[in-house]
mmCIF file with all atom_site columns, C-alpha atoms in Angstrom:
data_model
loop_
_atom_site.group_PDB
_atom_site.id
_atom_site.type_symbol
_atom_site.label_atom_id
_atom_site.label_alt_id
_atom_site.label_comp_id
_atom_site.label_asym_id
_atom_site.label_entity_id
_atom_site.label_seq_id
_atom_site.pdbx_PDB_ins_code
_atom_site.Cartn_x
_atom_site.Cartn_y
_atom_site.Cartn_z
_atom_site.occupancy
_atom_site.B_iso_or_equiv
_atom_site.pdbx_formal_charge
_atom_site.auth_seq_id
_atom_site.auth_comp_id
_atom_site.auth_asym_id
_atom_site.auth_atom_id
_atom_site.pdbx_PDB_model_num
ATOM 1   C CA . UNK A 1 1   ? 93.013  71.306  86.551  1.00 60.00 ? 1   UNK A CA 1
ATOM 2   C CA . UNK A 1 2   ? 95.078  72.022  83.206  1.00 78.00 ? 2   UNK A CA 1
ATOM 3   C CA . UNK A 1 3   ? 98.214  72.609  82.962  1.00 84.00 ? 3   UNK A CA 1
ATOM 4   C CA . UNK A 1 4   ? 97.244  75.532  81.305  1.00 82.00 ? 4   UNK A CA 1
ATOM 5   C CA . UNK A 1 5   ? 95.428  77.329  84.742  1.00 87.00 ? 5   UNK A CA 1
ATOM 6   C CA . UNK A 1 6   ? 98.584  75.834  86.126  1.00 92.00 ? 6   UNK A CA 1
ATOM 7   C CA . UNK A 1 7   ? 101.496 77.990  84.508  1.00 94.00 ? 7   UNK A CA 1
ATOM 8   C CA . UNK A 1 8   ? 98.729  80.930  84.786  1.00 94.00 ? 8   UNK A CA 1
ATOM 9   C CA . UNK A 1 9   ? 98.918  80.430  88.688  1.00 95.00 ? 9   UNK A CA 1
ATOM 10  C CA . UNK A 1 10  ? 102.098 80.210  88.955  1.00 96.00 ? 10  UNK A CA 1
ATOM 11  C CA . UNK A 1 11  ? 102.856 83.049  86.592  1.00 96.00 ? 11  UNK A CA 1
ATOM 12  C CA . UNK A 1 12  ? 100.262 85.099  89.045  1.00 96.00 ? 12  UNK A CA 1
ATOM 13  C CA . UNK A 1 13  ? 102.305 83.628  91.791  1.00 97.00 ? 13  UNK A CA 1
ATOM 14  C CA . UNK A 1 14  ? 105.338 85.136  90.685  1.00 97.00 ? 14  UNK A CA 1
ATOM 15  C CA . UNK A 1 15  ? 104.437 88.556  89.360  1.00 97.00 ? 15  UNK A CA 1
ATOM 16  C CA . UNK A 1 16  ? 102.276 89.136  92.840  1.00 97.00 ? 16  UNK A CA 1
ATOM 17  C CA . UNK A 1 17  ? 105.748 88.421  94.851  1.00 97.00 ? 17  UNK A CA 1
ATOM 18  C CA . UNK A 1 18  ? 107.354 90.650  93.207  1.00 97.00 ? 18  UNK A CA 1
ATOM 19  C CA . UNK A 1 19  ? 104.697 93.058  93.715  1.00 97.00 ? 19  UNK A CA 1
ATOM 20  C CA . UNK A 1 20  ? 104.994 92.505  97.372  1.00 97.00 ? 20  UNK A CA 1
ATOM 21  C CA . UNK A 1 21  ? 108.873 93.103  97.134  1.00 97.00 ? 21  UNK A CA 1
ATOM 22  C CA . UNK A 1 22  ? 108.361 96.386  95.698  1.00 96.00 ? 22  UNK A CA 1
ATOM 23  C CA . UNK A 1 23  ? 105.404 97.585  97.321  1.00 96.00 ? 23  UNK A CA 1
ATOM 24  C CA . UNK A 1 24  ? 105.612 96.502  101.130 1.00 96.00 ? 24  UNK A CA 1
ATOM 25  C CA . UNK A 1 25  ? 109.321 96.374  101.231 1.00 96.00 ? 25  UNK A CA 1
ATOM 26  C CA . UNK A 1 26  ? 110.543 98.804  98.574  1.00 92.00 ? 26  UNK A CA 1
ATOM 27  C CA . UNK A 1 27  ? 112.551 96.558  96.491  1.00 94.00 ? 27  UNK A CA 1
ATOM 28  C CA . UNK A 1 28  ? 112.805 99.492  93.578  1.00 94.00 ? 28  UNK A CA 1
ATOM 29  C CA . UNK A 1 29  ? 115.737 97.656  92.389  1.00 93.00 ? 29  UNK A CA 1
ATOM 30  C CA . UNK A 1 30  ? 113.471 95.468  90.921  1.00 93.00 ? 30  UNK A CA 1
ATOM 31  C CA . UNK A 1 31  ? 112.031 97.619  88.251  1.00 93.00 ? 31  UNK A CA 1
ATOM 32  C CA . UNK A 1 32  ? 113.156 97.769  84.956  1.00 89.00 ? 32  UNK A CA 1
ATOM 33  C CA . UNK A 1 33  ? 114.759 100.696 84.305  1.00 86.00 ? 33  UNK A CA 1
ATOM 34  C CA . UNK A 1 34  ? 115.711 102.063 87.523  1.00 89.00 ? 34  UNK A CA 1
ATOM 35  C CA . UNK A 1 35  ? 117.896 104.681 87.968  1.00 88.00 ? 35  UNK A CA 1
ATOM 36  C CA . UNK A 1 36  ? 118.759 105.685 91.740  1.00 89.00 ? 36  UNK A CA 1
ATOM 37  C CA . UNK A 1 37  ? 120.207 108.783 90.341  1.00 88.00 ? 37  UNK A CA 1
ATOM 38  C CA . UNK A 1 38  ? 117.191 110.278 88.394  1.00 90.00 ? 38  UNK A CA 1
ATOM 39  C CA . UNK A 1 39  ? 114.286 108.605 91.172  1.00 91.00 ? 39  UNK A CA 1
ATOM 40  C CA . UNK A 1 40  ? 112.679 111.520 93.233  1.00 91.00 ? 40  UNK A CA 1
ATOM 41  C CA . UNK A 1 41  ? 110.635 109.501 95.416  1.00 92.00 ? 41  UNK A CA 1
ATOM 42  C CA . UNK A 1 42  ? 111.468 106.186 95.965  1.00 93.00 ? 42  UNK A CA 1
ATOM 43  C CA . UNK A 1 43  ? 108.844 105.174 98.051  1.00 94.00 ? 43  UNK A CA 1
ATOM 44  C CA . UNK A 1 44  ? 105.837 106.913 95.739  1.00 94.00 ? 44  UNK A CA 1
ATOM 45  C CA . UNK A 1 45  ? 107.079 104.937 92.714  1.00 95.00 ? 45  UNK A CA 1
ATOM 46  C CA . UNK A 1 46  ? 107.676 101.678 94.510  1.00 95.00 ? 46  UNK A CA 1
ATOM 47  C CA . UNK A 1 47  ? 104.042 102.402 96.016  1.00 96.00 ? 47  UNK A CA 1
ATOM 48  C CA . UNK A 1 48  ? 102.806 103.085 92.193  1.00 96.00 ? 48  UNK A CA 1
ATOM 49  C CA . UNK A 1 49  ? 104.838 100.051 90.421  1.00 96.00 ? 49  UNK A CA 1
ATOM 50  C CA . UNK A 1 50  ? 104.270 97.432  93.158  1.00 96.00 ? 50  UNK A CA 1
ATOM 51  C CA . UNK A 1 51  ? 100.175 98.015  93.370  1.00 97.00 ? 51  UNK A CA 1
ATOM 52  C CA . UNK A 1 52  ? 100.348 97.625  89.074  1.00 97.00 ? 52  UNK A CA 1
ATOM 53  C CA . UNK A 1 53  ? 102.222 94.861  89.398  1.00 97.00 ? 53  UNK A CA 1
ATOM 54  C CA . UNK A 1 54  ? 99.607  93.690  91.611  1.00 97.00 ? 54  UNK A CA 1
ATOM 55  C CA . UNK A 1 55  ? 96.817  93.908  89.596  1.00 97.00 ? 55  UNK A CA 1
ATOM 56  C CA . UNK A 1 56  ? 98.453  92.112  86.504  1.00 97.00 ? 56  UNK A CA 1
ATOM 57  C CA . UNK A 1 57  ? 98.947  89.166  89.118  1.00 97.00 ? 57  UNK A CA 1
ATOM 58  C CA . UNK A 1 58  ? 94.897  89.282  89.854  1.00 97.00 ? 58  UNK A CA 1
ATOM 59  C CA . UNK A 1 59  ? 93.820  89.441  86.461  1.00 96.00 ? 59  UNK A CA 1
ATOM 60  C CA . UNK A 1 60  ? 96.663  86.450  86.016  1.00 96.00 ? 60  UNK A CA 1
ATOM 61  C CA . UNK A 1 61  ? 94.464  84.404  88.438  1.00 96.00 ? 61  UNK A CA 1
ATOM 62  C CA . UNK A 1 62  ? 91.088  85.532  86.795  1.00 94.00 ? 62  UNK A CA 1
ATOM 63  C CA . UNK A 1 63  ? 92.483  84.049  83.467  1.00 92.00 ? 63  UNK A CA 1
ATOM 64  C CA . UNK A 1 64  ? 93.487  81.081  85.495  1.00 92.00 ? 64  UNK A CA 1
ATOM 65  C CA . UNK A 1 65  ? 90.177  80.665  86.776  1.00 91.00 ? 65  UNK A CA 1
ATOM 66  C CA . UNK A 1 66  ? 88.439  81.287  83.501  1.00 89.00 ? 66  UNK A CA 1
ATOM 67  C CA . UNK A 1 67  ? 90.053  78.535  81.714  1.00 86.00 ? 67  UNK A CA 1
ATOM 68  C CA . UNK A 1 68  ? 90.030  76.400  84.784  1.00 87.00 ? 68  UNK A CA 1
ATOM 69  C CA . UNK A 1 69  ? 86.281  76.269  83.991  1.00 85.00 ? 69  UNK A CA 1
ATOM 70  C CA . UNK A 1 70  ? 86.150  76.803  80.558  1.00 77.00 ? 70  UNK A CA 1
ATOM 71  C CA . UNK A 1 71  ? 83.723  74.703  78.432  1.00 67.00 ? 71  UNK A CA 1
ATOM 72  C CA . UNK A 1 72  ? 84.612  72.121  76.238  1.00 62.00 ? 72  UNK A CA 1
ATOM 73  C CA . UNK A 1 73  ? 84.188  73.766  73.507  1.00 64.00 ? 73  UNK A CA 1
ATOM 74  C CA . UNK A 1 74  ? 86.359  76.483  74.977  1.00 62.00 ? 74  UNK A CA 1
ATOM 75  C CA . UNK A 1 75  ? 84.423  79.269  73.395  1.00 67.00 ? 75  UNK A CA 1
ATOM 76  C CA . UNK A 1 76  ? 84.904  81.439  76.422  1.00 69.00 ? 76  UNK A CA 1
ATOM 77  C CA . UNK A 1 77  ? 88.528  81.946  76.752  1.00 80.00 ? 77  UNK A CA 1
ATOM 78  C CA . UNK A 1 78  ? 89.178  83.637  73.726  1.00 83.00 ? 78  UNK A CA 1
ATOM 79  C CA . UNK A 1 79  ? 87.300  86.652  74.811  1.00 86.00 ? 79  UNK A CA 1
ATOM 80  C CA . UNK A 1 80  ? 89.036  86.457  78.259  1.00 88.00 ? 80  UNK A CA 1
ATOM 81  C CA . UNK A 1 81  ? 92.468  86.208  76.682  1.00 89.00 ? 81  UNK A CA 1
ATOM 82  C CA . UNK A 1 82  ? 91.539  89.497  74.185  1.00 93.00 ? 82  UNK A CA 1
ATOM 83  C CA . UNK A 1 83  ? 90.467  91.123  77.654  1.00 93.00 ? 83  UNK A CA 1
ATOM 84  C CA . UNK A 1 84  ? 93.262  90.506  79.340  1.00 95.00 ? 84  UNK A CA 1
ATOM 85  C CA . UNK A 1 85  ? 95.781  91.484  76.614  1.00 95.00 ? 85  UNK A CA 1
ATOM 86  C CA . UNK A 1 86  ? 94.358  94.626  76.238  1.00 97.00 ? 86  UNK A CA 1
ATOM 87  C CA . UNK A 1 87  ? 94.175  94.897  79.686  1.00 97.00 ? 87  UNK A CA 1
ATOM 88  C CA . UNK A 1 88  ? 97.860  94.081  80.334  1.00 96.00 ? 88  UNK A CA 1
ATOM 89  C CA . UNK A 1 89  ? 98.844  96.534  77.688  1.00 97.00 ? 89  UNK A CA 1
ATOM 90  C CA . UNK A 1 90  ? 96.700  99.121  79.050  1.00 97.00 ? 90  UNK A CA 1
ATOM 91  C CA . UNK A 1 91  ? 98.613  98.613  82.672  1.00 96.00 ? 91  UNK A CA 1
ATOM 92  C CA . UNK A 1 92  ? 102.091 98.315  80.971  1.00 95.00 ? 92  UNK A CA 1
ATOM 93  C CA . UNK A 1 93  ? 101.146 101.610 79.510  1.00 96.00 ? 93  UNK A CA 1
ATOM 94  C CA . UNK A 1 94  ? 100.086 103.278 82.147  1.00 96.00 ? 94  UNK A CA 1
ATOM 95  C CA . UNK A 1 95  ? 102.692 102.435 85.072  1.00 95.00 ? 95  UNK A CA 1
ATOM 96  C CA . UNK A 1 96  ? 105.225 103.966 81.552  1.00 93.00 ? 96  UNK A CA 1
ATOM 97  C CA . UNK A 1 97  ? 103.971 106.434 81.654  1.00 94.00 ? 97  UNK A CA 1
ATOM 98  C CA . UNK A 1 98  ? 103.121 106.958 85.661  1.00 94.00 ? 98  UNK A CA 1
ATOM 99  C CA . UNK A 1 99  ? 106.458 106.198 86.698  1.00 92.00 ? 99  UNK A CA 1
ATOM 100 C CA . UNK A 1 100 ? 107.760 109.174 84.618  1.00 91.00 ? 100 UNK A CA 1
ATOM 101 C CA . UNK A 1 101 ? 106.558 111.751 87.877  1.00 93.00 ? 101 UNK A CA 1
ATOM 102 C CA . UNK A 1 102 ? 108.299 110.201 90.097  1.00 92.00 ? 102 UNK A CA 1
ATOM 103 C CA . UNK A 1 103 ? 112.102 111.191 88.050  1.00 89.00 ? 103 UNK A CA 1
ATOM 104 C CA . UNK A 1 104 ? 113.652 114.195 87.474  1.00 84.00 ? 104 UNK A CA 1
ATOM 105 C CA . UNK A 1 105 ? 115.098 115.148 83.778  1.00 77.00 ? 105 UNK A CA 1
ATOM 106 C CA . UNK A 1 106 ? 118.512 113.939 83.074  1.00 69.00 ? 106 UNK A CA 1
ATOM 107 C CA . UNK A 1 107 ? 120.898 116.910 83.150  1.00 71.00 ? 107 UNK A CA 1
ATOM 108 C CA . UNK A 1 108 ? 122.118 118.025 79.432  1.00 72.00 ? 108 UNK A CA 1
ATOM 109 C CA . UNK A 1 109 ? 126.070 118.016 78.557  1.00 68.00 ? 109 UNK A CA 1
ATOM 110 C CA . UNK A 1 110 ? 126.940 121.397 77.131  1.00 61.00 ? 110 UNK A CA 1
#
């Protein structure tokens, strides 16, 4: 095994417990970002967040796998690493912009 698939397992590791923090046992504090005072529904975002967060650790284990067996020429892994930057971004993006339902505006000063 490389030490390579070994940082990308451990990285999955990590970003799947806290995954499980937020989505089983509603660890919201966990997010970046949060703000008690402007969260509607704690448990719909932690829900939302936590199952993202989730699925970045799976497609950190895919990638671990991939280059676990790459080939020696390693002409595989480049495509999986363009996949799963753009797929990373694409979940970054989206939980951005998801999260955003679950707050209310921030009251103006007059």
């Amino acid at each position: 095994m490389s030490i390579g698939s070994v940082v990308l397992l451990a990285c999955g590791a990590f970003v799947g417990a806290l995954g499980i923090l937020i989505t089983y046992f509603g660890r919201v504090e966990l997010i970046a970002g949060y703000d008690p005072d402007r969260v509607t529904d704690e448990e719909g975002l932690a829900s939302f967040i936590g199952t993202n967060a989730l699925a970045v650790a799976g497609l950190l284990v895919v990638l671990a796998l991939v280059e676990f067996t790459e080939p020696a020429d390693g002409t595989g892994t480049d495509v999986a690493w363009i996949a799963f930057g753009v797929a990373v971004i694409a979940l970054a993006g989206w939980m951005i912009v998801g999260s955003q339902r679950y707050e209310r505006e921030p009251e103006r000063e007059r």
